[in-house]
């Protein structure tokens, strides 16, 4: 990847260190040979080493020219410092930092919701509600296997933490993908898109639990995974079971009649018996 750093600065420092220097010269100025020594450079091996940053700052006084004895010219250290990409804290890129924060946040959120499942299940067992405990365990299994948020426990805090983590991760990946795209490396950008999806998708949970359609009817999922339609200001109730769950709709089938409904993001489709699907009402997901 070809980075374009924020502070494009190239620093070339040629530091001459003699084999023996007086103490006052070490703490003072660093002598610099004024005559050309191209011949010596061609005949000698240039030793490249890394100088500790703190030590470099301590002795990096303004370079001054001096006719220092030739025999004291022992080695030449060349340091080429190029301001690369913004690596953030501890020399890590923004994407690496975002990935670590994402992992920490989702692990904490998953732990908290698992503890909440355990707490609610213990309460149900203590009250002698074995059926309630069974439903809690059933929804926990559904949550882990199909990433469907439960309706038997409160998940507001969990959802908030996951949204923050996913949004931050998507932003970090988008910045990297955009950089590759600008540099014409579409294959690397495409690879990053796939990597981002694989890393984030396990934490994209299905939170569709309450649906409101025109006319005042409300569909809501129940602890036993059935759906209840409440209409006519609460005077009428229709029970459904979930027949299918797709990315763009959830299909419900009446438990007493041959009626099916599909709840989309913006509308409700209806099917009765052998008749084809048709538009019924406008609607939206409330949760």
CSV table of N, CA and C in Angstrom, one decimal, residues 166-283:
chain,number,residue,atom,x,y,z
A,166,UNK,N,-19.2,-1.7,15.9
A,166,UNK,CA,-19.3,-2.0,14.4
A,166,UNK,C,-19.1,-0.7,13.6
A,167,UNK,N,-19.7,0.4,14.0
A,167,UNK,CA,-19.6,1.6,13.3
A,167,UNK,C,-18.1,2.1,13.3
A,168,UNK,N,-17.4,2.0,14.4
A,168,UNK,CA,-16.0,2.4,14.4
A,168,UNK,C,-15.2,1.5,13.5
A,169,UNK,N,-15.4,0.2,13.5
A,169,UNK,CA,-14.7,-0.7,12.7
A,169,UNK,C,-14.9,-0.4,11.2
A,170,UNK,N,-16.2,-0.2,10.9
A,170,UNK,CA,-16.5,0.1,9.5
A,170,UNK,C,-15.8,1.4,9.0
A,171,UNK,N,-15.8,2.4,9.8
A,171,UNK,CA,-15.1,3.6,9.5
A,171,UNK,C,-13.6,3.4,9.2
A,172,UNK,N,-13.0,2.6,10.1
A,172,UNK,CA,-11.5,2.4,9.9
A,172,UNK,C,-11.3,1.6,8.6
A,173,UNK,N,-12.1,0.6,8.3
A,173,UNK,CA,-11.9,-0.2,7.1
A,173,UNK,C,-12.2,0.7,5.9
A,174,UNK,N,-13.2,1.5,6.0
A,174,UNK,CA,-13.6,2.4,4.9
A,174,UNK,C,-12.4,3.3,4.5
A,175,UNK,N,-11.7,3.9,5.5
A,175,UNK,CA,-10.6,4.7,5.3
A,175,UNK,C,-9.5,4.0,4.5
A,176,UNK,N,-9.2,2.8,4.9
A,176,UNK,CA,-8.1,2.0,4.3
A,176,UNK,C,-8.5,1.6,2.8
A,177,UNK,N,-9.8,1.2,2.7
A,177,UNK,CA,-10.3,0.9,1.3
A,177,UNK,C,-10.2,2.1,0.4
A,178,UNK,N,-10.6,3.2,0.9
A,178,UNK,CA,-10.6,4.4,0.1
A,178,UNK,C,-9.2,4.8,-0.3
A,179,UNK,N,-8.2,4.6,0.5
A,179,UNK,CA,-6.8,4.9,0.2
A,179,UNK,C,-6.3,4.0,-0.9
A,180,UNK,N,-6.6,2.7,-0.8
A,180,UNK,CA,-6.2,1.8,-1.9
A,180,UNK,C,-6.9,2.1,-3.2
A,181,UNK,N,-8.2,2.5,-3.2
A,181,UNK,CA,-8.9,2.8,-4.4
A,181,UNK,C,-8.3,4.1,-5.0
A,182,UNK,N,-7.9,5.1,-4.2
A,182,UNK,CA,-7.3,6.3,-4.8
A,182,UNK,C,-6.0,6.0,-5.5
A,183,UNK,N,-5.3,5.0,-4.9
A,183,UNK,CA,-4.0,4.6,-5.5
A,183,UNK,C,-4.1,3.6,-6.7
A,184,UNK,N,-5.3,3.3,-7.0
A,184,UNK,CA,-5.5,2.4,-8.2
A,184,UNK,C,-5.4,0.9,-7.9
A,185,UNK,N,-5.2,0.5,-6.6
A,185,UNK,CA,-5.1,-0.9,-6.2
A,185,UNK,C,-6.5,-1.4,-5.9
A,186,UNK,N,-7.3,-1.7,-6.9
A,186,UNK,CA,-8.7,-2.2,-6.7
A,186,UNK,C,-8.7,-3.6,-6.2
A,187,UNK,N,-7.8,-4.4,-6.5
A,187,UNK,CA,-7.8,-5.8,-6.0
A,187,UNK,C,-7.6,-5.8,-4.5
A,188,UNK,N,-6.6,-4.9,-4.0
A,188,UNK,CA,-6.4,-4.9,-2.5
A,188,UNK,C,-7.6,-4.3,-1.8
A,189,UNK,N,-8.3,-3.3,-2.5
A,189,UNK,CA,-9.5,-2.7,-1.9
A,189,UNK,C,-10.6,-3.7,-1.8
A,190,UNK,N,-10.7,-4.5,-2.8
A,190,UNK,CA,-11.8,-5.6,-2.8
A,190,UNK,C,-11.5,-6.6,-1.8
A,191,UNK,N,-10.2,-6.9,-1.6
A,191,UNK,CA,-9.8,-7.9,-0.6
A,191,UNK,C,-10.1,-7.4,0.8
A,192,UNK,N,-9.9,-6.1,1.0
A,192,UNK,CA,-10.2,-5.5,2.3
A,192,UNK,C,-11.7,-5.4,2.6
A,193,UNK,N,-12.5,-5.2,1.6
A,193,UNK,CA,-13.9,-5.2,1.7
A,193,UNK,C,-14.4,-6.6,2.2
A,194,UNK,N,-13.9,-7.6,1.6
A,194,UNK,CA,-14.2,-9.0,2.0
A,194,UNK,C,-13.8,-9.3,3.4
A,195,UNK,N,-12.6,-8.9,3.8
A,195,UNK,CA,-12.1,-9.0,5.1
A,195,UNK,C,-12.9,-8.3,6.1
A,196,UNK,N,-13.3,-7.1,5.8
A,196,UNK,CA,-14.1,-6.3,6.7
A,196,UNK,C,-15.5,-7.0,7.0
A,197,UNK,N,-16.1,-7.5,5.9
A,197,UNK,CA,-17.4,-8.2,6.0
A,197,UNK,C,-17.2,-9.5,6.9
A,198,UNK,N,-16.2,-10.3,6.7
A,198,UNK,CA,-16.0,-11.5,7.5
A,198,UNK,C,-15.7,-11.2,8.9
A,199,UNK,N,-15.1,-10.1,9.2
A,199,UNK,CA,-14.7,-9.7,10.6
A,199,UNK,C,-15.9,-9.1,11.3
A,200,UNK,N,-16.8,-8.4,10.6
A,200,UNK,CA,-17.9,-7.6,11.3
A,200,UNK,C,-19.2,-8.4,11.3
A,201,UNK,N,-19.4,-9.2,10.2
A,201,UNK,CA,-20.7,-9.9,10.0
A,201,UNK,C,-21.2,-10.7,11.2
A,202,UNK,N,-20.3,-11.4,11.9
A,202,UNK,CA,-20.7,-12.2,13.1
A,202,UNK,C,-21.4,-11.3,14.2
A,203,UNK,N,-21.2,-10.0,14.1
A,203,UNK,CA,-21.7,-9.2,15.2
A,203,UNK,C,-22.8,-8.2,14.6
A,204,UNK,N,-23.4,-8.6,13.5
A,204,UNK,CA,-24.5,-7.9,13.0
A,204,UNK,C,-25.8,-8.7,13.4
A,205,UNK,N,-26.4,-8.3,14.5
A,205,UNK,CA,-27.5,-9.1,15.0
A,205,UNK,C,-28.8,-8.7,14.5
A,206,UNK,N,-29.7,-9.6,14.4
A,206,UNK,CA,-31.1,-9.4,13.9
A,206,UNK,C,-32.0,-8.9,15.0
A,207,UNK,N,-32.3,-7.6,15.0
A,207,UNK,CA,-33.1,-7.1,16.1
A,207,UNK,C,-34.6,-6.8,15.7
A,208,UNK,N,-35.1,-7.5,14.7
A,208,UNK,CA,-36.5,-7.2,14.3
A,208,UNK,C,-37.4,-8.0,15.2
A,209,UNK,N,-38.1,-7.2,16.1
A,209,UNK,CA,-39.0,-7.8,17.1
A,209,UNK,C,-40.3,-7.2,17.1
A,210,UNK,N,-40.4,-6.0,16.7
A,210,UNK,CA,-41.7,-5.3,16.8
A,210,UNK,C,-42.0,-4.5,15.5
A,211,UNK,N,-43.2,-4.7,14.9
A,211,UNK,CA,-43.5,-4.1,13.6
A,211,UNK,C,-44.8,-3.4,13.7
A,212,UNK,N,-44.8,-2.2,13.1
A,212,UNK,CA,-46.1,-1.4,13.2
A,212,UNK,C,-46.5,-1.1,11.7
A,213,UNK,N,-47.8,-1.4,11.5
A,213,UNK,CA,-48.3,-1.2,10.1
A,213,UNK,C,-49.4,-0.2,10.2
A,214,UNK,N,-49.7,0.4,9.0
A,214,UNK,CA,-50.8,1.4,8.9
A,214,UNK,C,-52.1,0.8,9.4
A,215,UNK,N,-52.9,1.6,10.1
A,215,UNK,CA,-54.2,1.1,10.6
A,215,UNK,C,-54.1,0.8,12.1
A,216,UNK,N,-52.8,0.9,12.6
A,216,UNK,CA,-52.7,0.7,14.1
A,216,UNK,C,-52.3,-0.6,14.5
A,217,UNK,N,-52.2,-1.6,13.6
A,217,UNK,CA,-51.9,-3.0,14.1
A,217,UNK,C,-50.4,-3.1,14.4
A,218,UNK,N,-50.1,-3.9,15.4
A,218,UNK,CA,-48.7,-4.1,15.8
A,218,UNK,C,-48.4,-5.6,15.9
A,219,UNK,N,-47.3,-6.0,15.2
A,219,UNK,CA,-46.8,-7.4,15.3
A,219,UNK,C,-45.6,-7.4,16.3
A,220,UNK,N,-45.6,-8.3,17.2
A,220,UNK,CA,-44.5,-8.4,18.1
A,220,UNK,C,-44.2,-9.9,18.4
A,221,UNK,N,-42.9,-10.2,18.5
A,221,UNK,CA,-42.4,-11.5,18.8
A,221,UNK,C,-42.6,-11.8,20.3
A,222,UNK,N,-43.0,-13.1,20.6
A,222,UNK,CA,-43.2,-13.5,21.9
A,222,UNK,C,-42.1,-14.4,22.4
A,223,UNK,N,-42.0,-14.6,23.8
A,223,UNK,CA,-40.9,-15.4,24.3
A,223,UNK,C,-40.8,-16.8,23.7
A,224,UNK,N,-42.0,-17.3,23.2
A,224,UNK,CA,-41.9,-18.7,22.7
A,224,UNK,C,-41.7,-18.7,21.2
A,225,UNK,N,-41.3,-17.5,20.6
A,225,UNK,CA,-40.9,-17.3,19.2
A,225,UNK,C,-42.1,-17.1,18.3
A,226,UNK,N,-43.3,-17.2,18.9
A,226,UNK,CA,-44.5,-16.9,18.1
A,226,UNK,C,-44.7,-15.4,17.9
A,227,UNK,N,-45.5,-15.0,17.0
A,227,UNK,CA,-45.8,-13.6,16.8
A,227,UNK,C,-47.3,-13.3,17.1
A,228,UNK,N,-47.5,-12.1,17.7
A,228,UNK,CA,-48.9,-11.7,18.1
A,228,UNK,C,-49.2,-10.4,17.4
A,229,UNK,N,-50.3,-10.4,16.6
A,229,UNK,CA,-50.8,-9.2,16.0
A,229,UNK,C,-51.9,-8.6,16.8
A,230,UNK,N,-51.7,-7.4,17.2
A,230,UNK,CA,-52.7,-6.7,18.1
A,230,UNK,C,-53.3,-5.6,17.2
A,231,UNK,N,-54.6,-5.5,17.1
A,231,UNK,CA,-55.2,-4.5,16.3
A,231,UNK,C,-56.5,-4.1,16.9
A,232,UNK,N,-57.2,-3.1,16.3
A,232,UNK,CA,-58.5,-2.5,16.8
A,232,UNK,C,-58.3,-2.1,18.3
A,233,UNK,N,-57.2,-1.4,18.5
A,233,UNK,CA,-56.9,-0.8,19.8
A,233,UNK,C,-56.9,-1.9,20.9
A,234,UNK,N,-56.3,-3.0,20.6
A,234,UNK,CA,-56.1,-4.1,21.5
A,234,UNK,C,-57.3,-5.0,21.7
A,235,UNK,N,-58.4,-4.8,20.9
A,235,UNK,CA,-59.5,-5.7,21.0
A,235,UNK,C,-59.4,-7.0,20.2
A,236,UNK,N,-58.5,-7.0,19.2
A,236,UNK,CA,-58.4,-8.2,18.4
A,236,UNK,C,-56.9,-8.7,18.4
A,237,UNK,N,-56.8,-10.0,18.5
A,237,UNK,CA,-55.5,-10.6,18.6
A,237,UNK,C,-55.4,-11.8,17.6
A,238,UNK,N,-54.3,-11.8,16.8
A,238,UNK,CA,-54.1,-12.9,15.9
A,238,UNK,C,-52.7,-13.5,16.2
A,239,UNK,N,-52.7,-14.8,16.3
A,239,UNK,CA,-51.4,-15.5,16.6
A,239,UNK,C,-50.8,-16.0,15.3
A,240,UNK,N,-49.5,-15.8,15.1
A,240,UNK,CA,-48.7,-16.3,14.0
A,240,UNK,C,-47.5,-17.1,14.5
A,241,UNK,N,-47.0,-17.9,13.6
A,241,UNK,CA,-45.7,-18.5,13.9
A,241,UNK,C,-44.7,-18.0,12.8
A,242,UNK,N,-43.5,-18.0,13.1
A,242,UNK,CA,-42.5,-17.5,12.1
A,242,UNK,C,-42.2,-18.5,11.1
A,243,UNK,N,-42.5,-18.3,9.8
A,243,UNK,CA,-42.3,-19.3,8.8
A,243,UNK,C,-41.0,-19.1,8.1
A,244,UNK,N,-40.5,-17.9,8.0
A,244,UNK,CA,-39.2,-17.6,7.3
A,244,UNK,C,-38.6,-16.3,7.8
A,245,UNK,N,-37.3,-16.2,7.8
A,245,UNK,CA,-36.6,-15.0,8.2
A,245,UNK,C,-35.5,-14.7,7.2
A,246,UNK,N,-35.8,-13.7,6.4
A,246,UNK,CA,-34.8,-13.3,5.3
A,246,UNK,C,-34.2,-11.9,5.7
A,247,UNK,N,-33.2,-11.5,4.9
A,247,UNK,CA,-32.6,-10.3,5.1
A,247,UNK,C,-33.5,-9.1,4.9
A,248,UNK,N,-34.5,-9.2,3.9
A,248,UNK,CA,-35.4,-8.1,3.6
A,248,UNK,C,-36.8,-8.3,4.2
A,249,UNK,N,-37.1,-9.4,4.7
A,249,UNK,CA,-38.5,-9.6,5.3
A,249,UNK,C,-38.5,-10.7,6.3
A,250,UNK,N,-39.6,-10.8,7.1
A,250,UNK,CA,-39.9,-11.9,8.0
A,250,UNK,C,-41.3,-12.4,7.6
A,251,UNK,N,-41.4,-13.7,7.3
A,251,UNK,CA,-42.7,-14.2,6.9
A,251,UNK,C,-43.4,-14.9,8.1
A,252,UNK,N,-44.7,-14.5,8.3
A,252,UNK,CA,-45.5,-15.1,9.3
A,252,UNK,C,-46.7,-15.9,8.8
A,253,UNK,N,-47.0,-16.9,9.4
A,253,UNK,CA,-48.2,-17.7,9.0
A,253,UNK,C,-49.2,-17.9,10.2
A,254,UNK,N,-50.4,-17.6,9.9
A,254,UNK,CA,-51.5,-17.7,10.9
A,254,UNK,C,-51.6,-19.1,11.4
A,255,UNK,N,-51.8,-19.3,12.7
A,255,UNK,CA,-51.9,-20.6,13.3
A,255,UNK,C,-53.3,-21.2,13.2
A,256,UNK,N,-54.3,-20.3,12.8
A,256,UNK,CA,-55.6,-20.8,12.7
A,256,UNK,C,-56.2,-20.7,11.2
A,257,UNK,N,-55.6,-19.9,10.4
A,257,UNK,CA,-56.1,-19.7,9.0
A,257,UNK,C,-54.9,-19.9,8.0
A,258,UNK,N,-55.3,-20.0,6.8
A,258,UNK,CA,-54.2,-20.1,5.7
A,258,UNK,C,-53.9,-18.7,5.2
A,259,UNK,N,-53.4,-17.9,6.2
A,259,UNK,CA,-53.0,-16.5,5.8
A,259,UNK,C,-51.5,-16.3,6.2
A,260,UNK,N,-50.8,-15.7,5.3
A,260,UNK,CA,-49.4,-15.4,5.5
A,260,UNK,C,-49.2,-13.9,5.3
A,261,UNK,N,-48.3,-13.4,6.0
A,261,UNK,CA,-47.9,-12.0,5.8
A,261,UNK,C,-46.4,-11.9,5.8
A,262,UNK,N,-45.9,-11.0,5.0
A,262,UNK,CA,-44.4,-10.7,5.0
A,262,UNK,C,-44.2,-9.3,5.4
A,263,UNK,N,-43.4,-9.1,6.4
A,263,UNK,CA,-43.1,-7.8,7.0
A,263,UNK,C,-41.8,-7.3,6.4
A,264,UNK,N,-41.9,-6.3,5.5
A,264,UNK,CA,-40.7,-5.7,4.9
A,264,UNK,C,-40.4,-4.4,5.7
A,265,UNK,N,-39.3,-3.8,5.3
A,265,UNK,CA,-38.9,-2.5,6.0
A,265,UNK,C,-39.9,-1.4,5.8
A,266,UNK,N,-40.7,-1.4,4.7
A,266,UNK,CA,-41.6,-0.3,4.4
A,266,UNK,C,-43.0,-0.7,4.0
A,267,UNK,N,-43.3,-2.0,4.0
A,267,UNK,CA,-44.6,-2.5,3.6
A,267,UNK,C,-44.9,-3.9,4.2
A,268,UNK,N,-46.2,-4.2,4.1
A,268,UNK,CA,-46.7,-5.6,4.4
A,268,UNK,C,-47.3,-6.2,3.2
A,269,UNK,N,-46.9,-7.4,2.9
A,269,UNK,CA,-47.5,-8.2,1.8
A,269,UNK,C,-48.4,-9.3,2.4
A,270,UNK,N,-49.4,-9.6,1.7
A,270,UNK,CA,-50.4,-10.6,2.2
A,270,UNK,C,-50.7,-11.7,1.2
A,271,UNK,N,-50.8,-12.9,1.7
A,271,UNK,CA,-51.1,-14.0,0.8
A,271,UNK,C,-52.2,-14.9,1.5
A,272,UNK,N,-53.3,-15.2,0.8
A,272,UNK,CA,-54.3,-16.0,1.4
A,272,UNK,C,-54.5,-17.3,0.5
A,273,UNK,N,-54.3,-18.4,1.1
A,273,UNK,CA,-54.5,-19.7,0.4
A,273,UNK,C,-53.6,-19.8,-0.9
A,274,UNK,N,-54.2,-20.0,-2.0
A,274,UNK,CA,-53.5,-20.2,-3.2
A,274,UNK,C,-53.3,-18.9,-4.0
A,275,UNK,N,-53.9,-17.8,-3.5
A,275,UNK,CA,-53.7,-16.5,-4.2
A,275,UNK,C,-52.3,-16.0,-4.1
A,276,UNK,N,-51.9,-15.3,-5.1
A,276,UNK,CA,-50.5,-14.8,-5.1
A,276,UNK,C,-50.3,-13.7,-4.0
A,277,UNK,N,-49.0,-13.4,-3.8
A,277,UNK,CA,-48.7,-12.3,-2.8
A,277,UNK,C,-49.1,-11.0,-3.4
A,278,UNK,N,-49.7,-10.1,-2.5
A,278,UNK,CA,-50.1,-8.8,-2.9
A,278,UNK,C,-49.8,-7.8,-1.9
A,279,UNK,N,-49.7,-6.5,-2.3
A,279,UNK,CA,-49.4,-5.4,-1.3
A,279,UNK,C,-50.7,-5.3,-0.4
A,280,UNK,N,-50.4,-5.1,0.9
A,280,UNK,CA,-51.5,-5.0,1.9
A,280,UNK,C,-51.5,-3.6,2.5
A,281,UNK,N,-50.5,-3.3,3.3
A,281,UNK,CA,-50.4,-2.0,4.0
A,281,UNK,C,-48.9,-1.5,4.0
A,282,UNK,N,-48.8,-0.3,4.3
A,282,UNK,CA,-47.4,0.3,4.6
A,282,UNK,C,-47.1,0.0,6.0
A,283,UNK,N,-45.8,-0.1,6.3
A,283,UNK,CA,-45.4,-0.4,7.7
A,283,UNK,C,-43.9,-0.2,7.9
